[in-house]
Backbone as CSV, one residue per row, in Angstrom:
resi,resn,N_x,N_y,N_z,CA_x,CA_y,CA_z,C_x,C_y,C_z
1,MET,-77.604,21.908,-45.843,-76.168,22.075,-45.600,-75.409,20.768,-45.802
2,TYR,-76.022,19.665,-45.346,-75.373,18.359,-45.438,-75.107,17.980,-46.894
3,ASP,-76.149,18.086,-47.722,-76.002,17.714,-49.128,-75.062,18.671,-49.864
4,ARG,-75.106,19.943,-49.465,-74.232,20.926,-50.113,-72.768,20.636,-49.806
5,LEU,-72.467,20.343,-48.525,-71.093,20.013,-48.155,-70.626,18.739,-48.849
6,LYS,-71.542,17.791,-49.005,-71.181,16.520,-49.629,-70.772,16.722,-51.095
7,LYS,-71.291,17.772,-51.714,-70.920,18.078,-53.097,-69.679,18.977,-53.175
8,ILE,-69.581,19.927,-52.234,-68.507,20.927,-52.300,-67.166,20.392,-51.808
9,LEU,-67.165,19.667,-50.682,-65.900,19.242,-50.068,-65.037,18.358,-50.975
10,PRO,-65.601,17.407,-51.748,-64.741,16.646,-52.656,-64.008,17.533,-53.660
11,ILE,-64.709,18.581,-54.142,-64.064,19.519,-55.078,-62.944,20.278,-54.371
12,VAL,-63.213,20.700,-53.124,-62.197,21.409,-52.337,-60.971,20.518,-52.128
13,LEU,-61.196,19.247,-51.822,-60.085,18.313,-51.605,-59.264,18.120,-52.873
14,ILE,-59.933,18.013,-54.005,-59.217,17.860,-55.281,-58.358,19.094,-55.560
15,VAL,-58.923,20.273,-55.303,-58.176,21.522,-55.528,-56.958,21.596,-54.601
16,ILE,-57.151,21.254,-53.322,-56.049,21.287,-52.354,-54.924,20.359,-52.792
17,VAL,-55.257,19.130,-53.147,-54.234,18.156,-53.557,-53.524,18.628,-54.816
18,ALA,-54.294,19.119,-55.795,-53.693,19.545,-57.065,-52.772,20.748,-56.880
19,VAL,-53.256,21.753,-56.154,-52.468,22.979,-55.964,-51.184,22.691,-55.200
20,PHE,-51.287,21.949,-54.104,-50.097,21.701,-53.299,-49.132,20.718,-53.975
21,SER,-49.632,19.821,-54.781,-48.737,18.937,-55.524,-47.893,19.741,-56.504
22,VAL,-48.511,20.729,-57.161,-47.770,21.606,-58.071,-46.754,22.446,-57.300
23,LEU,-47.187,22.993,-56.143,-46.273,23.803,-55.330,-45.073,22.978,-54.847
24,TYR,-45.339,21.764,-54.386,-44.257,20.898,-53.928,-43.282,20.603,-55.059
25,PHE,-43.815,20.411,-56.268,-42.965,20.090,-57.415,-42.010,21.233,-57.717
26,PHE,-42.545,22.470,-57.771,-41.708,23.603,-58.150,-40.816,24.078,-57.000
27,ILE,-41.372,24.163,-55.793,-40.575,24.623,-54.658,-39.495,23.602,-54.317
28,GLY,-39.812,22.315,-54.452,-38.833,21.275,-54.153,-37.659,21.257,-55.099
29,ARG,-37.776,21.943,-56.243,-36.681,22.004,-57.218,-35.794,23.216,-57.016
30,GLN,-36.141,24.074,-56.038,-35.346,25.277,-55.771,-34.380,24.989,-54.621
31,TYR,-33.148,24.738,-54.967,-32.143,24.367,-53.976,-31.355,25.594,-53.519
32,GLY,-31.064,25.609,-52.217,-30.279,26.702,-51.655,-29.411,26.200,-50.516
33,VAL,-28.819,27.142,-49.793,-27.970,26.839,-48.631,-28.706,27.291,-47.380
34,GLU,-28.880,26.391,-46.429,-29.627,26.714,-45.213,-28.773,27.504,-44.236
35,TYR,-29.367,28.570,-43.686,-28.715,29.352,-42.633,-29.796,30.036,-41.820
36,GLN,-29.843,29.749,-40.534,-30.818,30.337,-39.618,-32.255,30.187,-40.133
37,ASP,-32.627,28.965,-40.484,-33.987,28.624,-40.920,-34.417,29.357,-42.186
38,ALA,-33.452,29.776,-42.986,-33.758,30.400,-44.275,-32.898,29.742,-45.341
39,LEU,-33.370,29.798,-46.586,-32.611,29.254,-47.699,-31.989,30.401,-48.496
40,TYR,-30.682,30.328,-48.671,-29.946,31.321,-49.447,-29.627,30.725,-50.820
41,PHE,-30.107,31.413,-51.869,-29.947,30.896,-53.222,-28.737,31.568,-53.888
42,PRO,-27.807,30.762,-54.408,-26.565,31.322,-54.961,-26.720,31.794,-56.404
43,ALA,-25.964,32.841,-56.720,-25.848,33.324,-58.096,-24.410,33.776,-58.280
44,THR,-23.755,33.297,-59.325,-22.342,33.591,-59.550,-22.173,34.436,-60.804
45,GLU,-21.377,35.481,-60.653,-21.029,36.335,-61.791,-19.541,36.646,-61.695
46,GLY,-18.766,36.074,-62.603,-17.321,36.254,-62.553,-16.743,35.561,-61.334
47,ASP,-15.987,36.312,-60.532,-15.373,35.766,-59.321,-16.227,36.006,-58.077
48,THR,-17.423,36.534,-58.267,-18.279,36.885,-57.125,-19.499,35.964,-57.074
49,THR,-19.755,35.416,-55.892,-20.939,34.591,-55.669,-21.791,35.248,-54.589
50,VAL,-23.062,35.433,-54.878,-23.982,36.065,-53.934,-25.046,35.040,-53.542
51,TYR,-25.176,34.806,-52.231,-26.215,33.934,-51.686,-27.322,34.837,-51.133
52,SER,-28.508,34.779,-51.715,-29.584,35.712,-51.357,-30.764,34.997,-50.716
53,ALA,-31.445,35.705,-49.785,-32.609,35.147,-49.100,-33.472,36.289,-48.587
54,LYS,-34.607,35.912,-48.033,-35.493,36.862,-47.369,-35.541,36.463,-45.903
55,VAL,-35.115,37.348,-45.000,-35.030,37.037,-43.574,-35.749,38.123,-42.776
56,ASP,-36.735,37.727,-41.982,-37.497,38.670,-41.151,-38.038,39.841,-41.968
57,GLY,-38.500,39.537,-43.175,-39.090,40.566,-44.020,-38.100,41.456,-44.731
58,GLN,-36.812,41.198,-44.566,-35.769,42.000,-45.194,-34.942,41.146,-46.157
59,SER,-34.377,41.801,-47.176,-33.465,41.100,-48.076,-32.147,40.852,-47.360
60,ALA,-31.635,39.641,-47.498,-30.371,39.273,-46.858,-29.479,38.584,-47.886
61,SER,-28.163,38.758,-47.722,-27.258,38.133,-48.684,-25.858,38.009,-48.115
62,PHE,-25.175,36.960,-48.548,-23.746,36.793,-48.333,-23.065,36.996,-49.678
63,THR,-22.159,37.959,-49.741,-21.392,38.195,-50.964,-19.980,37.676,-50.752
64,VAL,-19.581,36.717,-51.584,-18.275,36.073,-51.443,-17.447,36.388,-52.675
65,GLU,-16.320,37.053,-52.437,-15.404,37.394,-53.527,-13.993,37.035,-53.091
66,GLY,-13.465,35.974,-53.682,-12.166,35.483,-53.238,-12.285,34.940,-51.821
67,ASN,-11.456,35.475,-50.916,-11.535,35.059,-49.509,-12.224,36.112,-48.644
68,THR,-13.021,36.979,-49.288,-13.735,38.054,-48.585,-15.229,37.756,-48.544
69,VAL,-15.822,37.889,-47.364,-17.251,37.632,-47.170,-17.905,38.869,-46.561
70,THR,-18.996,39.326,-47.161,-19.758,40.467,-46.638,-21.219,40.044,-46.493
71,TYR,-21.794,40.368,-45.341,-23.193,40.006,-45.092,-24.053,41.257,-45.058
72,HIS,-25.171,41.223,-45.792,-26.141,42.320,-45.799,-27.476,41.806,-45.287
73,TRP,-28.100,42.591,-44.431,-29.482,42.328,-43.997,-30.197,43.664,-43.929
74,GLY,-31.103,43.896,-44.887,-31.735,45.207,-44.960,-30.672,46.266,-45.200
75,ASP,-30.648,47.283,-44.344,-29.642,48.344,-44.449,-28.395,48.045,-43.624
76,THR,-28.390,46.917,-42.928,-27.257,46.547,-42.080,-26.203,45.812,-42.895
77,VAL,-24.955,46.239,-42.722,-23.833,45.598,-43.418,-22.845,45.082,-42.379
78,CYS,-22.521,43.815,-42.453,-21.523,43.208,-41.575,-20.319,42.811,-42.423
79,GLY,-19.181,43.371,-42.090,-17.987,43.069,-42.858,-17.507,44.284,-43.623
80,PRO,-16.646,44.080,-44.606,-16.216,42.781,-45.140,-15.273,42.032,-44.189
81,TYR,-15.414,40.696,-44.214,-14.541,39.823,-43.447,-13.585,39.114,-44.406
82,THR,-12.372,38.958,-43.959,-11.378,38.222,-44.739,-11.060,36.920,-44.028
83,VAL,-11.251,35.806,-44.727,-10.990,34.482,-44.165,-9.764,33.905,-44.872
84,HIS,-8.689,33.754,-44.129,-7.422,33.309,-44.717,-6.891,32.102,-43.957
85,GLU,-6.778,30.976,-44.654,-6.227,29.787,-44.014,-4.733,29.969,-43.780
86,ASP,-4.300,29.673,-42.543,-2.905,29.840,-42.149,-2.527,28.696,-41.213
87,PRO,-1.821,27.696,-41.719,-1.466,26.538,-40.887,-0.696,26.906,-39.626
88,THR,0.028,28.040,-39.653,0.827,28.427,-38.486,-0.050,28.962,-37.352
89,ALA,-1.333,29.262,-37.650,-2.222,29.808,-36.618,-2.799,28.720,-35.722
90,ALA,-2.802,27.468,-36.183,-3.394,26.378,-35.394,-2.542,26.087,-34.166
91,PRO,-3.152,26.064,-32.983,-2.384,25.790,-31.762,-1.940,24.328,-31.703
92,GLY,-0.801,24.103,-31.068,-0.304,22.739,-30.903,-0.563,22.243,-29.499
93,GLY,0.382,21.522,-28.956,0.247,21.043,-27.585,-0.902,20.064,-27.431
94,GLU,-1.746,20.331,-26.430,-2.862,19.426,-26.130,-3.903,19.364,-27.237
95,TRP,-3.903,20.355,-28.150,-4.901,20.402,-29.222,-4.408,19.747,-30.506
96,GLU,-3.176,19.327,-30.536,-2.588,18.823,-31.769,-3.308,17.569,-32.286
97,SER,-3.857,16.767,-31.387,-4.516,15.517,-31.787,-5.825,15.763,-32.534
98,LEU,-6.359,16.983,-32.481,-7.629,17.285,-33.145,-7.461,17.630,-34.617
99,ASP,-6.192,17.735,-35.077,-5.931,18.109,-36.476,-6.660,19.393,-36.843
100,LEU,-6.465,20.429,-36.038,-7.130,21.705,-36.268,-6.649,22.351,-37.567
101,ILE,-7.568,23.027,-38.228,-7.249,23.758,-39.463,-6.961,25.205,-39.080
102,GLY,-5.777,25.679,-39.406,-5.388,27.040,-39.038,-6.078,28.089,-39.896
103,VAL,-6.525,29.172,-39.262,-7.227,30.218,-39.996,-7.083,31.552,-39.280
104,GLU,-7.125,32.613,-40.074,-7.167,33.977,-39.512,-8.348,34.694,-40.144
105,ILE,-9.228,35.231,-39.299,-10.415,35.943,-39.772,-10.320,37.393,-39.334
106,ARG,-10.423,38.277,-40.301,-10.350,39.714,-40.026,-11.637,40.408,-40.438
107,GLU,-12.007,41.433,-39.665,-13.063,42.348,-40.075,-12.382,43.672,-40.382
108,GLU,-12.253,43.944,-41.673,-11.432,45.052,-42.153,-10.005,44.877,-41.615
109,ASP,-9.523,45.759,-40.723,-8.146,45.633,-40.238,-8.053,44.976,-38.865
110,SER,-9.201,44.611,-38.286,-9.194,44.015,-36.953,-9.223,42.494,-37.045
111,ILE,-8.402,41.845,-36.237,-8.385,40.388,-36.201,-9.500,39.906,-35.275
112,LEU,-10.495,39.201,-35.856,-11.580,38.636,-35.056,-11.160,37.312,-34.423
113,PHE,-10.424,36.549,-35.191,-10.017,35.229,-34.695,-8.761,34.785,-35.422
114,ARG,-7.855,34.243,-34.649,-6.659,33.611,-35.218,-6.405,32.351,-34.396
115,GLY,-6.452,31.219,-35.062,-6.286,29.960,-34.359,-6.647,28.808,-35.267
116,GLY,-7.266,27.770,-34.684,-7.635,26.597,-35.462,-9.062,26.180,-35.189
117,TYR,-9.620,25.426,-36.121,-10.990,24.932,-35.962,-11.069,23.492,-36.465
118,THR,-12.038,22.756,-35.917,-12.243,21.380,-36.360,-12.999,21.379,-37.687
119,GLU,-12.858,20.304,-38.416,-13.427,20.244,-39.769,-14.934,20.415,-39.771
120,ASP,-15.616,20.001,-38.688,-17.076,20.136,-38.623,-17.511,21.523,-38.156
121,LEU,-16.545,22.435,-37.980,-16.818,23.826,-37.577,-17.480,23.914,-36.202
122,PHE,-17.275,22.903,-35.374,-17.896,22.883,-34.053,-17.028,23.559,-32.998
123,LEU,-15.739,23.351,-33.089,-14.836,23.831,-32.046,-13.780,24.762,-32.629
124,PHE,-13.630,25.935,-31.995,-12.620,26.908,-32.400,-11.657,27.124,-31.237
125,ILE,-10.376,26.988,-31.501,-9.344,27.178,-30.475,-8.409,28.297,-30.923
126,ARG,-8.282,29.322,-30.088,-7.401,30.437,-30.432,-5.935,30.001,-30.438
127,GLU,-5.136,30.839,-31.032,-3.718,30.523,-31.192,-3.031,30.279,-29.857
128,ASP,-3.534,30.939,-28.788,-2.936,30.767,-27.465,-3.483,29.543,-26.724
129,GLY,-4.367,28.771,-27.394,-4.888,27.549,-26.799,-6.204,27.714,-26.063
130,GLU,-6.774,28.931,-26.059,-8.041,29.174,-25.382,-9.216,28.883,-26.321
131,PRO,-10.239,28.158,-25.831,-11.410,27.871,-26.685,-12.174,29.145,-27.024
132,ASP,-12.660,29.213,-28.251,-13.512,30.315,-28.691,-14.575,29.704,-29.589
133,SER,-15.654,29.226,-28.976,-16.702,28.520,-29.712,-18.057,29.003,-29.240
134,ASP,-19.053,28.931,-30.136,-20.425,29.292,-29.749,-20.906,28.435,-28.588
135,LEU,-20.277,27.257,-28.420,-20.659,26.359,-27.329,-20.405,27.003,-25.970
136,PHE,-19.397,27.905,-25.928,-19.001,28.496,-24.647,-19.538,29.913,-24.475
137,HIS,-20.321,30.413,-25.441,-20.851,31.759,-25.350,-22.200,31.740,-24.636
138,VAL,-22.291,32.441,-23.509,-23.517,32.485,-22.715,-24.279,33.755,-23.061
139,THR,-25.558,33.613,-23.437,-26.391,34.774,-23.729,-27.685,34.682,-22.930
140,TYR,-28.310,35.828,-22.738,-29.612,35.864,-22.083,-30.466,36.921,-22.771
141,SER,-31.780,36.786,-22.632,-32.702,37.662,-23.333,-33.418,38.577,-22.361
142,VAL,-33.514,39.861,-22.714,-34.261,40.854,-21.946,-35.209,41.562,-22.901
143,ASN,-36.517,41.367,-22.681,-37.540,41.960,-23.550,-37.310,41.595,-25.012
144,GLY,-36.878,40.361,-25.243,-36.680,39.889,-26.608,-35.354,40.279,-27.228
145,VAL,-34.491,40.960,-26.469,-33.181,41.379,-26.986,-32.097,40.518,-26.343
146,GLU,-31.245,39.915,-27.178,-30.184,39.047,-26.677,-28.998,39.865,-26.188
147,HIS,-28.447,39.434,-25.034,-27.253,40.058,-24.470,-26.216,38.974,-24.184
148,ASP,-24.930,39.367,-24.245,-23.896,38.398,-23.881,-23.638,38.469,-22.379
149,ALA,-22.641,37.701,-21.910,-22.374,37.619,-20.475,-21.945,38.958,-19.893
150,ASP,-21.412,39.866,-20.740,-20.968,41.185,-20.263,-22.060,42.247,-20.366
151,GLY,-23.253,41.855,-20.820,-24.352,42.798,-20.927,-24.444,43.511,-22.252
152,ASN,-23.559,43.176,-23.195,-23.584,43.808,-24.509,-24.679,43.191,-25.369
153,VAL,-25.327,44.039,-26.180,-26.380,43.558,-27.068,-25.766,42.685,-28.153
154,VAL,-26.381,41.517,-28.368,-25.912,40.585,-29.394,-26.773,40.749,-30.641
155,ASP,-26.142,41.062,-31.764,-26.855,41.207,-33.029,-27.158,39.816,-33.582
156,PRO,-28.440,39.423,-33.649,-28.770,38.067,-34.107,-28.412,37.818,-35.567
157,HIS,-28.208,38.912,-36.324,-27.889,38.753,-37.738,-26.386,38.803,-38.011
158,ARG,-25.593,39.055,-37.001,-24.152,39.092,-37.196,-23.632,37.665,-37.369
159,PRO,-22.969,37.366,-38.475,-22.542,35.982,-38.729,-21.461,35.521,-37.757
160,SER,-21.543,34.257,-37.380,-20.561,33.666,-36.474,-19.309,33.276,-37.241
161,LEU,-18.280,32.876,-36.506,-17.031,32.447,-37.141,-17.274,31.259,-38.074
162,SER,-18.061,30.288,-37.585,-18.320,29.095,-38.396,-19.080,29.458,-39.671
163,THR,-19.991,30.436,-39.588,-20.752,30.854,-40.755,-19.854,31.512,-41.786
164,LEU,-18.936,32.346,-41.326,-18.008,33.024,-42.243,-17.138,32.014,-42.978
165,ILE,-16.619,31.044,-42.243,-15.789,30.015,-42.880,-16.615,29.197,-43.856
166,ARG,-17.822,28.843,-43.425,-18.686,28.011,-44.280,-18.970,28.682,-45.614
167,PHE,-19.358,29.973,-45.589,-19.688,30.654,-46.839,-18.439,31.002,-47.644
168,SER,-17.313,31.194,-46.977,-16.073,31.466,-47.716,-15.662,30.257,-48.544
169,GLN,-16.123,29.075,-48.161,-15.818,27.842,-48.883,-16.815,27.559,-50.001
170,LEU,-17.702,28.523,-50.270,-18.691,28.422,-51.346,-19.483,27.109,-51.270
171,PRO,-20.324,26.972,-50.254,-21.097,25.726,-50.102,-22.056,25.496,-51.262
172,GLN,-22.281,24.238,-51.574,-23.198,23.876,-52.646,-24.655,24.023,-52.191
173,ALA,-25.507,24.411,-53.128,-26.941,24.506,-52.837,-27.531,23.099,-52.893
174,ASP,-27.712,22.499,-51.722,-28.163,21.108,-51.671,-29.377,20.908,-50.768
175,THR,-30.073,22.011,-50.448,-31.211,21.943,-49.528,-32.419,22.620,-50.163
176,HIS,-33.603,22.096,-49.874,-34.822,22.682,-50.438,-35.953,22.588,-49.427
177,ARG,-36.992,23.351,-49.684,-38.198,23.266,-48.865,-39.143,22.228,-49.476
178,GLY,-39.964,21.651,-48.612,-40.938,20.673,-49.083,-40.590,19.274,-48.631
179,SER,-41.351,18.770,-47.654,-41.130,17.417,-47.138,-42.089,16.444,-47.830
180,LEU,-41.520,15.452,-48.517,-42.351,14.459,-49.193,-43.183,13.646,-48.203
181,MET,-42.668,13.479,-46.998,-43.416,12.739,-45.990,-44.701,13.490,-45.637
182,TYR,-44.605,14.801,-45.463,-45.800,15.596,-45.156,-46.749,15.612,-46.350
183,TRP,-46.186,15.667,-47.569,-47.039,15.621,-48.763,-47.811,14.308,-48.798
184,PHE,-47.132,13.200,-48.494,-47.785,11.884,-48.516,-48.903,11.816,-47.472
185,PHE,-48.618,12.280,-46.242,-49.647,12.223,-45.202,-50.789,13.198,-45.494
186,GLY,-50.492,14.310,-46.139,-51.555,15.226,-46.560,-52.442,14.571,-47.604
187,LEU,-51.810,13.860,-48.545,-52.570,13.135,-49.566,-53.390,12.013,-48.942
188,LEU,-52.790,11.288,-48.000,-53.490,10.198,-47.323,-54.703,10.719,-46.553
189,THR,-54.534,11.831,-45.850,-55.630,12.411,-45.070,-56.750,12.904,-45.979
190,ALA,-56.366,13.489,-47.131,-57.377,13.923,-48.099,-58.141,12.722,-48.645
191,GLY,-57.434,11.610,-48.864,-58.088,10.394,-49.334,-59.073,9.851,-48.318
192,ILE,-58.695,9.886,-47.038,-59.608,9.423,-45.981,-60.857,10.296,-45.934
193,ALA,-60.651,11.621,-46.056,-61.796,12.539,-46.059,-62.732,12.229,-47.227
194,ALA,-62.151,11.955,-48.404,-62.973,11.650,-49.585,-63.760,10.360,-49.380
195,LEU,-63.143,9.362,-48.770,-63.842,8.098,-48.513,-64.980,8.281,-47.509
196,LEU,-64.733,9.081,-46.473,-65.779,9.337,-45.481,-66.990,10.031,-46.105
197,ILE,-66.712,10.920,-47.075,-67.804,11.643,-47.736,-68.536,10.732,-48.726
198,LYS,-67.769,10.002,-49.512,-68.350,9.163,-50.562,-69.179,8.008,-49.995
199,PHE,-68.673,7.375,-48.960,-69.330,6.173,-48.427,-69.908,6.429,-47.029
200,ASP,-70.517,7.584,-46.842,-71.040,7.945,-45.518,-72.110,6.963,-45.029
201,ASP,-73.103,6.699,-45.860,-74.168,5.786,-45.442,-73.666,4.344,-45.330
202,THR,-72.798,3.947,-46.238,-72.242,2.588,-46.199,-71.477,2.346,-44.908
203,LEU,-70.642,3.302,-44.527,-69.863,3.167,-43.290,-70.785,3.187,-42.068
204,PHE,-71.835,3.999,-42.147,-72.799,4.085,-41.045,-73.473,2.730,-40.815
205,ARG,-73.927,2.113,-41.875,-74.629,0.831,-41.750,-73.665,-0.324,-41.454
206,LEU,-72.433,-0.213,-41.945,-71.431,-1.226,-41.616,-71.159,-1.228,-40.121
207,HIS,-71.085,-0.050,-39.552,-70.863,0.064,-38.111,-72.056,-0.504,-37.333
208,LEU,-73.268,-0.231,-37.831,-74.470,-0.719,-37.141,-74.649,-2.231,-37.288
209,SER,-74.088,-2.808,-38.331,-74.283,-4.236,-38.571,-73.735,-5.100,-37.444
210,PHE,-72.813,-4.558,-36.665,-72.270,-5.308,-35.530,-73.109,-5.112,-34.255
211,ARG,-74.151,-4.241,-34.379,-74.905,-3.896,-33.172,-76.406,-4.158,-33.298
212,VAL,-76.958,-4.033,-34.514,-78.392,-4.229,-34.690,-78.650,-5.273,-35.780
213,LYS,-79.877,-5.773,-35.815,-80.195,-6.891,-36.709,-80.459,-6.427,-38.140
214,TYR,-81.147,-5.303,-38.313,-81.469,-4.820,-39.654,-80.910,-3.394,-39.847
215,PRO,-79.599,-3.249,-40.048,-78.997,-1.915,-40.168,-79.472,-1.147,-41.400
216,GLU,-79.904,-1.846,-42.444,-80.335,-1.160,-43.668,-81.612,-0.350,-43.450
217,ASP,-82.344,-0.633,-42.387,-83.582,0.115,-42.109,-83.339,1.325,-41.194
218,ALA,-82.140,1.451,-40.687,-81.845,2.539,-39.736,-81.671,3.861,-40.477
219,GLU,-82.027,4.949,-39.801,-81.863,6.292,-40.331,-80.929,7.077,-39.410
220,PRO,-79.995,7.841,-39.976,-79.045,8.590,-39.134,-79.745,9.682,-38.319
221,SER,-79.355,9.831,-37.078,-79.899,10.876,-36.207,-79.207,12.203,-36.505
222,ASP,-79.696,13.259,-35.855,-79.066,14.575,-36.021,-77.620,14.546,-35.519
223,TRP,-77.402,13.807,-34.441,-76.029,13.708,-33.913,-75.112,12.994,-34.901
224,GLU,-75.637,11.970,-35.563,-74.854,11.245,-36.573,-74.490,12.173,-37.737
225,ILE,-75.459,12.973,-38.164,-75.214,13.924,-39.261,-74.137,14.939,-38.846
226,PHE,-74.276,15.451,-37.614,-73.284,16.411,-37.116,-71.899,15.776,-37.061
227,SER,-71.829,14.524,-36.590,-70.543,13.834,-36.478,-69.892,13.652,-37.841
228,ARG,-70.716,13.340,-38.851,-70.180,13.187,-40.199,-69.588,14.492,-40.708
229,ILE,-70.366,15.565,-40.566,-69.904,16.880,-41.044,-68.617,17.284,-40.326
230,PHE,-68.594,17.055,-39.015,-67.402,17.407,-38.234,-66.179,16.638,-38.730
231,SER,-66.326,15.333,-38.967,-65.187,14.527,-39.413,-64.741,14.934,-40.810
232,TRP,-65.684,15.271,-41.696,-65.309,15.704,-43.045,-64.461,16.979,-42.990
233,ILE,-64.952,17.953,-42.234,-64.242,19.238,-42.150,-62.900,19.058,-41.436
234,ALA,-62.888,18.236,-40.377,-61.660,18.021,-39.608,-60.566,17.397,-40.478
235,PHE,-60.910,16.370,-41.240,-59.915,15.716,-42.097,-59.486,16.630,-43.245
236,THR,-60.397,17.450,-43.742,-60.035,18.404,-44.798,-59.040,19.434,-44.278
237,LEU,-59.319,19.983,-43.090,-58.412,20.967,-42.493,-57.078,20.335,-42.111
238,LEU,-57.116,19.095,-41.630,-55.882,18.394,-41.279,-55.022,18.182,-42.521
239,SER,-55.650,17.804,-43.614,-54.924,17.623,-44.868,-54.277,18.941,-45.310
240,LEU,-55.034,20.019,-45.243,-54.508,21.338,-45.614,-53.336,21.725,-44.717
241,GLY,-53.484,21.492,-43.405,-52.419,21.821,-42.462,-51.144,21.037,-42.724
242,LEU,-51.286,19.754,-43.058,-50.110,18.922,-43.345,-49.396,19.403,-44.606
243,PHE,-50.159,19.752,-45.628,-49.549,20.255,-46.864,-48.780,21.550,-46.601
244,ILE,-49.396,22.464,-45.838,-48.736,23.745,-45.541,-47.495,23.550,-44.699
245,ALA,-47.593,22.706,-43.656,-46.443,22.458,-42.780,-45.291,21.857,-43.562
246,GLY,-45.593,20.974,-44.494,-44.540,20.341,-45.282,-43.795,21.314,-46.176
247,LEU,-44.471,22.359,-46.620,-43.818,23.361,-47.480,-42.855,24.241,-46.687
248,VAL,-43.109,24.388,-45.398,-42.255,25.244,-44.552,-40.966,24.523,-44.178
249,ILE,-41.055,23.197,-44.036,-39.905,22.415,-43.564,-38.791,22.413,-44.597
250,ILE,-37.558,22.619,-44.124,-36.375,22.558,-44.990,-35.827,21.146,-44.951
251,SER,-35.712,20.535,-46.131,-35.234,19.157,-46.228,-33.802,19.115,-46.787
């Protein structure tokens, strides 16, 4: 088993590094817009831009046409929403120093929000001066289902005010999956594993040279052999785990 692993694991490490390097190259070139830990990839045809993704096993998309935004997730349709900038909607008074951007958001004929928001989409103030921000929305979970403060079920896929404004502004696809830092550490770990396999006896005797007089005459015990095999497999699995984790991360 020892000699077999010593021959097989270097090949496995080469395959892991080669395959994941190719995956990082191609996946890292696919840019999209991040929303709820998913990447939405834009496609424009005429005046319509569709941002598409796969969310919870279902197809999801934001369709933006003019100032209208519609969200689809599986068979669920949210909208259409109309996002219309209106400087007269921004509240004055104590909020005037924030330079709020006035906006009116409608879902079909119903007004969802009329007021102002900060440029970073963090704070929303209604026209009457009352805050309306996700920061002030209290939710709780019962058996995995989110509820608001009034006990109403909260649809996790229903887009927030900030999301509607963000997509209505046609955000650029500037985000991708694949962390180069994880790729580097995966490569480094694979290199360490290869060195441990290649120079197993050399490292063993180097370690003994600080403890015994004639290390070249020593023979590895069963425990030493087990320790070597364990470290080879551990570093190989660690390298694989780092490569996989890096592909999941959105950069």
